[in-house]
PDB file of C-alpha atoms in Angstrom:
ATOM      1  CA  ASP I   1      61.314 316.166  84.513  1.00  0.00           C
ATOM      2  CA  TRP I   2      57.574 316.862  84.297  1.00  0.00           C
ATOM      3  CA  LEU I   3      56.812 313.342  85.535  1.00  0.00           C
ATOM      4  CA  VAL I   4      59.158 313.766  88.486  1.00  0.00           C
ATOM      5  CA  ALA I   5      57.572 317.129  89.298  1.00  0.00           C
ATOM      6  CA  LEU I   6      54.094 315.569  89.250  1.00  0.00           C
ATOM      7  CA  VAL I   7      55.174 312.675  91.480  1.00  0.00           C
ATOM      8  CA  VAL I   8      56.849 315.071  93.913  1.00  0.00           C
ATOM      9  CA  THR I   9      53.671 317.163  93.988  1.00  0.00           C
ATOM     10  CA  ALA I  10      51.624 314.039  94.699  1.00  0.00           C
ATOM     11  CA  GLY I  11      53.934 313.227  97.598  1.00  0.00           C
ATOM     12  CA  VAL I  12      53.544 316.714  99.053  1.00  0.00           C
ATOM     13  CA  VAL I  13      49.747 316.484  98.700  1.00  0.00           C
ATOM     14  CA  ALA I  14      49.747 313.114 100.509  1.00  0.00           C
ATOM     15  CA  PHE I  15      51.879 314.590 103.274  1.00  0.00           C
ATOM     16  CA  LYS I  16      49.612 317.632 103.682  1.00  0.00           C
ATOM     17  CA  GLN I  17      46.512 315.437 103.749  1.00  0.00           C
ATOM     18  CA  GLY I  18      48.035 313.446 106.592  1.00  0.00           C
ATOM     19  CA  GLU I  19      48.881 316.676 108.371  1.00  0.00           C
ATOM     20  CA  LEU I  20      45.315 317.951 107.920  1.00  0.00           C
ATOM     21  CA  ALA I  21      43.927 314.667 109.221  1.00  0.00           C
ATOM     22  CA  ASP I  22      45.950 315.034 112.420  1.00  0.00           C
ATOM     23  CA  SER I  23      44.822 318.640 112.784  1.00  0.00           C
ATOM     24  CA  GLY I  24      41.180 317.667 112.259  1.00  0.00           C
ATOM     25  CA  ARG I  25      41.350 314.919 114.872  1.00  0.00           C
ATOM     26  CA  ALA I  26      42.964 317.296 117.366  1.00  0.00           C
ATOM     27  CA  GLN I  27      40.275 319.909 116.815  1.00  0.00           C
ATOM     28  CA  ALA I  28      37.531 317.287 117.058  1.00  0.00           C
ATOM     29  CA  ARG I  29      38.859 316.271 120.482  1.00  0.00           C
ATOM     30  CA  LYS I  30      38.681 319.936 121.522  1.00  0.00           C
ATOM     31  CA  GLY I  31      35.197 320.303 120.060  1.00  0.00           C
ATOM     32  CA  ASP I  32      36.380 323.050 117.718  1.00  0.00           C
ATOM     33  CA  GLY I  33      35.877 321.670 114.230  1.00  0.00           C
ATOM     34  CA  ILE I  34      36.293 323.492 110.925  1.00  0.00           C
ATOM     35  CA  SER I  35      33.117 324.317 109.031  1.00  0.00           C
ATOM     36  CA  LEU I  36      32.670 323.142 105.454  1.00  0.00           C
ATOM     37  CA  GLY I  37      32.702 326.731 104.215  1.00  0.00           C
ATOM     38  CA  GLY I  38      35.935 327.505 106.044  1.00  0.00           C
ATOM     39  CA  GLU I  39      37.588 324.419 104.602  1.00  0.00           C
ATOM     40  CA  ALA I  40      36.459 325.348 101.076  1.00  0.00           C
ATOM     41  CA  VAL I  41      37.890 328.857 101.496  1.00  0.00           C
ATOM     42  CA  GLY I  42      41.163 327.361 102.709  1.00  0.00           C
ATOM     43  CA  TYR I  43      41.444 325.074  99.670  1.00  0.00           C
ATOM     44  CA  ALA I  44      40.589 327.991  97.361  1.00  0.00           C
ATOM     45  CA  LEU I  45      43.349 330.102  98.902  1.00  0.00           C
ATOM     46  CA  ILE I  46      45.844 327.244  98.562  1.00  0.00           C
ATOM     47  CA  PHE I  47      44.981 326.656  94.904  1.00  0.00           C
ATOM     48  CA  GLY I  48      45.169 330.394  94.244  1.00  0.00           C
ATOM     49  CA  TYR I  49      48.601 330.553  95.839  1.00  0.00           C
ATOM     50  CA  VAL I  50      49.827 327.594  93.768  1.00  0.00           C
ATOM     51  CA  ALA I  51      48.430 329.073  90.548  1.00  0.00           C
ATOM     52  CA  PHE I  52      49.957 332.532  91.054  1.00  0.00           C
ATOM     53  CA  ASP I  53      53.257 331.108  92.280  1.00  0.00           C
ATOM     54  CA  SER I  54      53.502 328.818  89.228  1.00  0.00           C
ATOM     55  CA  PHE I  55      52.630 331.683  86.896  1.00  0.00           C
ATOM     56  CA  THR I  56      55.271 333.943  88.462  1.00  0.00           C
ATOM     57  CA  SER I  57      58.250 331.615  87.982  1.00  0.00           C
ATOM     58  CA  ASN I  58      57.223 330.630  84.445  1.00  0.00           C
ATOM     59  CA  TRP I  59      56.648 334.270  83.463  1.00  0.00           C
ATOM     60  CA  GLN I  60      60.047 335.204  84.879  1.00  0.00           C
ATOM     61  CA  GLU I  61      61.628 332.420  82.829  1.00  0.00           C
ATOM     62  CA  SER I  62      60.025 333.794  79.659  1.00  0.00           C
ATOM     63  CA  LEU I  63      61.278 337.311  80.498  1.00  0.00           C
ATOM     64  CA  PHE I  64      64.808 335.992  80.988  1.00  0.00           C
ATOM     65  CA  LYS I  65      64.695 334.346  77.561  1.00  0.00           C
ATOM     66  CA  GLU I  66      62.957 337.142  75.650  1.00  0.00           C
ATOM     67  CA  TYR I  67      64.726 340.223  77.026  1.00  0.00           C
ATOM     68  CA  ALA I  68      68.005 338.710  78.318  1.00  0.00           C
ATOM     69  CA  VAL I  69      67.727 340.482  81.680  1.00  0.00           C
ATOM     70  CA  THR I  70      70.120 339.565  84.458  1.00  0.00           C
ATOM     71  CA  PRO I  71      69.059 338.062  87.813  1.00  0.00           C
ATOM     72  CA  LEU I  72      69.991 341.340  89.554  1.00  0.00           C
ATOM     73  CA  GLN I  73      67.786 343.357  87.211  1.00  0.00           C
ATOM     74  CA  MET I  74      64.858 341.000  87.778  1.00  0.00           C
ATOM     75  CA  MET I  75      65.411 341.139  91.526  1.00  0.00           C
ATOM     76  CA  ARG I  76      65.496 344.954  91.505  1.00  0.00           C
ATOM     77  CA  GLN I  77      62.238 345.333  89.599  1.00  0.00           C
ATOM     78  CA  VAL I  78      60.377 342.662  91.576  1.00  0.00           C
ATOM     79  CA  ASN I  79      61.423 344.139  94.912  1.00  0.00           C
ATOM     80  CA  LEU I  80      60.634 347.668  93.759  1.00  0.00           C
ATOM     81  CA  PHE I  81      57.045 346.655  93.112  1.00  0.00           C
ATOM     82  CA  SER I  82      56.956 344.704  96.411  1.00  0.00           C
ATOM     83  CA  VAL I  83      58.077 347.812  98.311  1.00  0.00           C
ATOM     84  CA  LEU I  84      55.418 349.990  96.661  1.00  0.00           C
ATOM     85  CA  PHE I  85      52.711 347.377  97.237  1.00  0.00           C
ATOM     86  CA  ALA I  86      53.646 346.849 100.893  1.00  0.00           C
ATOM     87  CA  ALA I  87      53.971 350.594 101.516  1.00  0.00           C
ATOM     88  CA  ALA I  88      50.478 351.179 100.128  1.00  0.00           C
ATOM     89  CA  GLY I  89      49.061 348.536 102.452  1.00  0.00           C
ATOM     90  CA  LEU I  90      50.881 349.955 105.474  1.00  0.00           C
ATOM     91  CA  LEU I  91      49.668 353.476 104.760  1.00  0.00           C
ATOM     92  CA  LEU I  92      46.056 352.428 104.172  1.00  0.00           C
ATOM     93  CA  THR I  93      45.939 350.492 107.435  1.00  0.00           C
ATOM     94  CA  ALA I  94      47.936 353.180 109.315  1.00  0.00           C
ATOM     95  CA  GLU I  95      50.370 350.496 110.522  1.00  0.00           C
ATOM     96  CA  ALA I  96      53.302 352.419 109.038  1.00  0.00           C
ATOM     97  CA  PHE I  97      53.036 354.951 111.869  1.00  0.00           C
ATOM     98  CA  GLU I  98      53.181 352.234 114.538  1.00  0.00           C
ATOM     99  CA  ILE I  99      56.382 350.624 113.264  1.00  0.00           C
ATOM    100  CA  PRO I 100      58.829 353.286 114.608  1.00  0.00           C
ATOM    101  CA  HIS I 101      57.252 353.091 118.072  1.00  0.00           C
ATOM    102  CA  PHE I 102      57.438 349.305 118.043  1.00  0.00           C
ATOM    103  CA  LEU I 103      61.110 349.281 117.000  1.00  0.00           C
ATOM    104  CA  ALA I 104      61.922 351.910 119.624  1.00  0.00           C
ATOM    105  CA  GLY I 105      60.398 349.686 122.297  1.00  0.00           C
ATOM    106  CA  HIS I 106      62.007 346.503 120.917  1.00  0.00           C
ATOM    107  CA  PRO I 107      65.480 347.421 119.610  1.00  0.00           C
ATOM    108  CA  ASP I 108      66.497 343.767 119.184  1.00  0.00           C
ATOM    109  CA  CYS I 109      63.747 343.331 116.603  1.00  0.00           C
ATOM    110  CA  ALA I 110      65.529 345.669 114.195  1.00  0.00           C
ATOM    111  CA  MET I 111      68.557 343.350 114.144  1.00  0.00           C
ATOM    112  CA  HIS I 112      66.321 340.342 113.497  1.00  0.00           C
ATOM    113  CA  ILE I 113      64.589 342.185 110.657  1.00  0.00           C
ATOM    114  CA  ALA I 114      67.958 343.143 109.118  1.00  0.00           C
ATOM    115  CA  THR I 115      69.189 339.537 109.361  1.00  0.00           C
ATOM    116  CA  MET I 116      66.054 338.137 107.723  1.00  0.00           C
ATOM    117  CA  SER I 117      66.250 340.788 105.001  1.00  0.00           C
ATOM    118  CA  ALA I 118      69.856 339.881 104.203  1.00  0.00           C
ATOM    119  CA  CYS I 119      69.035 336.165 104.107  1.00  0.00           C
ATOM    120  CA  SER I 120      66.018 336.845 101.896  1.00  0.00           C
ATOM    121  CA  ALA I 121      68.111 338.923  99.479  1.00  0.00           C
ATOM    122  CA  VAL I 122      70.736 336.188  99.142  1.00  0.00           C
ATOM    123  CA  GLY I 123      68.009 333.587  98.687  1.00  0.00           C
ATOM    124  CA  GLN I 124      66.397 335.647  95.926  1.00  0.00           C
ATOM    125  CA  LEU I 125      69.706 335.793  94.072  1.00  0.00           C
ATOM    126  CA  PHE I 126      69.824 331.990  94.036  1.00  0.00           C
ATOM    127  CA  ILE I 127      66.160 331.818  93.010  1.00  0.00           C
ATOM    128  CA  PHE I 128      66.537 334.116  90.001  1.00  0.00           C
ATOM    129  CA  PHE I 129      69.845 332.499  89.000  1.00  0.00           C
ATOM    130  CA  THR I 130      68.185 329.073  89.050  1.00  0.00           C
ATOM    131  CA  ILE I 131      65.185 330.223  87.006  1.00  0.00           C
ATOM    132  CA  LYS I 132      67.411 331.939  84.412  1.00  0.00           C
ATOM    133  CA  HIS I 133      69.878 329.082  83.896  1.00  0.00           C
ATOM    134  CA  PHE I 134      67.833 325.956  84.710  1.00  0.00           C
ATOM    135  CA  GLY I 135      64.190 326.942  84.220  1.00  0.00           C
ATOM    136  CA  ALA I 136      61.063 327.271  86.330  1.00  0.00           C
ATOM    137  CA  LEU I 137      60.508 323.512  86.577  1.00  0.00           C
ATOM    138  CA  ALA I 138      63.917 322.908  88.166  1.00  0.00           C
ATOM    139  CA  PHE I 139      63.272 325.760  90.603  1.00  0.00           C
ATOM    140  CA  ALA I 140      59.871 324.324  91.565  1.00  0.00           C
ATOM    141  CA  THR I 141      61.453 320.915  92.236  1.00  0.00           C
ATOM    142  CA  ILE I 142      64.244 322.464  94.325  1.00  0.00           C
ATOM    143  CA  ASN I 143      61.751 324.538  96.301  1.00  0.00           C
ATOM    144  CA  THR I 144      59.580 321.505  97.011  1.00  0.00           C
ATOM    145  CA  VAL I 145      62.574 319.464  98.160  1.00  0.00           C
ATOM    146  CA  ARG I 146      63.669 322.336 100.387  1.00  0.00           C
ATOM    147  CA  THR I 147      60.233 322.383 101.993  1.00  0.00           C
ATOM    148  CA  MET I 148      60.290 318.631 102.588  1.00  0.00           C
ATOM    149  CA  PHE I 149      63.785 318.795 104.091  1.00  0.00           C
ATOM    150  CA  SER I 150      62.608 321.564 106.423  1.00  0.00           C
ATOM    151  CA  VAL I 151      59.680 319.400 107.535  1.00  0.00           C
ATOM    152  CA  VAL I 152      61.865 316.340 108.076  1.00  0.00           C
ATOM    153  CA  LEU I 153      64.393 318.379 110.080  1.00  0.00           C
ATOM    154  CA  SER I 154      61.552 319.813 112.142  1.00  0.00           C
ATOM    155  CA  PHE I 155      60.356 316.312 112.978  1.00  0.00           C
ATOM    156  CA  ALA I 156      63.885 315.152 113.793  1.00  0.00           C
ATOM    157  CA  ILE I 157      64.800 318.159 115.954  1.00  0.00           C
ATOM    158  CA  PHE I 158      61.534 318.699 117.830  1.00  0.00           C
ATOM    159  CA  GLY I 159      60.373 315.071 117.947  1.00  0.00           C
ATOM    160  CA  HIS I 160      56.962 315.585 116.327  1.00  0.00           C
ATOM    161  CA  ALA I 161      54.927 312.456 115.629  1.00  0.00           C
ATOM    162  CA  ILE I 162      54.468 311.340 111.985  1.00  0.00           C
ATOM    163  CA  ASN I 163      51.429 309.385 110.805  1.00  0.00           C
ATOM    164  CA  ASN I 164      51.385 306.853 107.952  1.00  0.00           C
ATOM    165  CA  ALA I 165      50.136 309.338 105.325  1.00  0.00           C
ATOM    166  CA  GLU I 166      52.967 311.743 106.115  1.00  0.00           C
ATOM    167  CA  LYS I 167      55.519 308.927 105.965  1.00  0.00           C
ATOM    168  CA  MET I 168      54.135 307.853 102.587  1.00  0.00           C
ATOM    169  CA  GLY I 169      54.336 311.433 101.256  1.00  0.00           C
ATOM    170  CA  ILE I 170      57.965 311.813 102.354  1.00  0.00           C
ATOM    171  CA  ALA I 171      58.848 308.429 100.821  1.00  0.00           C
ATOM    172  CA  ILE I 172      57.204 309.353  97.496  1.00  0.00           C
ATOM    173  CA  VAL I 173      59.105 312.644  97.268  1.00  0.00           C
ATOM    174  CA  PHE I 174      62.528 311.199  97.989  1.00  0.00           C
ATOM    175  CA  CYS I 175      61.974 308.099  95.835  1.00  0.00           C
ATOM    176  CA  ALA I 176      61.009 310.310  92.876  1.00  0.00           C
ATOM    177  CA  LEU I 177      64.070 312.508  93.343  1.00  0.00           C
ATOM    178  CA  GLY I 178      66.328 309.490  93.783  1.00  0.00           C
ATOM    179  CA  ALA I 179      64.964 307.982  90.565  1.00  0.00           C
ATOM    180  CA  GLN I 180      65.593 311.251  88.724  1.00  0.00           C
ATOM    181  CA  VAL I 181      69.206 311.386  89.931  1.00  0.00           C
ATOM    182  CA  ALA I 182      69.739 307.716  88.993  1.00  0.00           C
ATOM    183  CA  MET I 183      68.306 308.211  85.488  1.00  0.00           C
ATOM    184  CA  LYS I 184      70.446 311.290  84.853  1.00  0.00           C
ATOM    185  CA  TRP I 185      73.539 309.458  86.101  1.00  0.00           C
ATOM    186  CA  ALA I 186      72.749 306.523  83.800  1.00  0.00           C
ATOM    187  CA  ARG I 187      72.347 308.891  80.822  1.00  0.00           C
ATOM    188  CA  GLN I 188      75.671 310.535  81.600  1.00  0.00           C
ATOM    189  CA  MET I 189      77.397 307.150  81.819  1.00  0.00           C
ATOM    190  CA  THR I 190      75.860 306.099  78.496  1.00  0.00           C
ATOM    191  CA  LYS I 191      77.023 309.315  76.843  1.00  0.00           C
ATOM    192  CA  GLY I 192      80.501 308.825  78.274  1.00  0.00           C
ATOM    193  CA  ARG I 193      80.776 305.276  76.911  1.00  0.00           C
ATOM    194  CA  THR I 194      79.462 306.401  73.514  1.00  0.00           C
ATOM    195  CA  ALA I 195      81.954 309.255  73.348  1.00  0.00           C
ATOM    196  CA  GLY I 196      84.828 307.010  74.424  1.00  0.00           C
ATOM    197  CA  GLY I 197      84.145 304.395  71.739  1.00  0.00           C
ATOM    198  CA  ALA I 198      83.160 306.768  68.956  1.00  0.00           C
ATOM    199  CA  THR I 199      83.948 305.656  65.406  1.00  0.00           C
ATOM    200  CA  PRO I 200      85.590 308.023  62.935  1.00  0.00           C
ATOM    201  CA  VAL I 201      83.191 310.046  60.842  1.00  0.00           C
ATOM    202  CA  VAL I 202      83.056 309.164  57.162  1.00  0.00           C
ATOM    203  CA  GLY I 203      84.195 312.008  54.968  1.00  0.00           C
ATOM    204  CA  ALA I 204      86.212 313.742  57.674  1.00  0.00           C
ATOM    205  CA  ALA I 205      89.276 315.575  56.493  1.00  0.00           C
ATOM    206  CA  ALA I 206      92.425 313.501  56.741  1.00  0.00           C
ATOM    207  CA  ALA I 207      95.421 314.742  58.648  1.00  0.00           C
ATOM    208  CA  PRO I 208      98.048 316.336  56.402  1.00  0.00           C
ATOM    209  CA  LYS I 209     100.976 314.078  55.565  1.00  0.00           C
ATOM    210  CA  LYS I 210     104.431 315.128  56.605  1.00  0.00           C
ATOM    211  CA  THR I 211     106.720 315.664  53.619  1.00  0.00           C
ATOM    212  CA  PRO I 212     110.418 314.820  53.900  1.00  0.00           C
ATOM    213  CA  PRO I 213     112.756 317.782  54.065  1.00  0.00           C
ATOM    214  CA  ALA I 214     113.978 318.993  50.677  1.00  0.00           C
ATOM    215  CA  THR I 215     117.558 318.091  49.757  1.00  0.00           C
ATOM    216  CA  SER I 216     119.979 320.557  48.306  1.00  0.00           C
ATOM    217  CA  GLY I 217     120.870 318.232  45.372  1.00  0.00           C
ATOM    218  CA  ARG I 218     124.578 318.488  45.993  1.00  0.00           C
TER     219      ARG I 218
END
């Protein structure tokens, strides 16, 4: 599983490098290149995001195992802190006072916000259920595959061009996942054949013999 996760990560990195190459060429044609310092800050932010995101799922997995909390309890506590953190930011920047005026001027936005909130809540239930029952590594693999499927669907629906590096990254991800599925299927088939042709265990208790019915002696 760790090997598959590493290969999938390598595929995503190859895809993103191809995407960055296209972006760099487009900006070079416009004469608006990215400075070396800006690029370094971008990579630092990406690595920080990956590090904190990896820590979060693994820490949640350890909490599930150590304290036997339920996915709903984990979701409640995580979102409680998120609400307090976001509220503090909104109050410090004074944006909290602009939100009612914005929603009053754009009533349709409230429905969109409610829809996204409901979808996010349902998605979090699946996330915490997956981490509790299958582990952080399985969740990371599922999340990466979901991202790649979203990218592929975006290319298919909107007709975006794909360069060779992006094609190679997509191929690496799906080949790694296909190999993982094939290996697990082969292991299941091997277990099934072994269980079907199992030999009796030495020393196992024998089945009780049936005794003939007692006669009356008449």
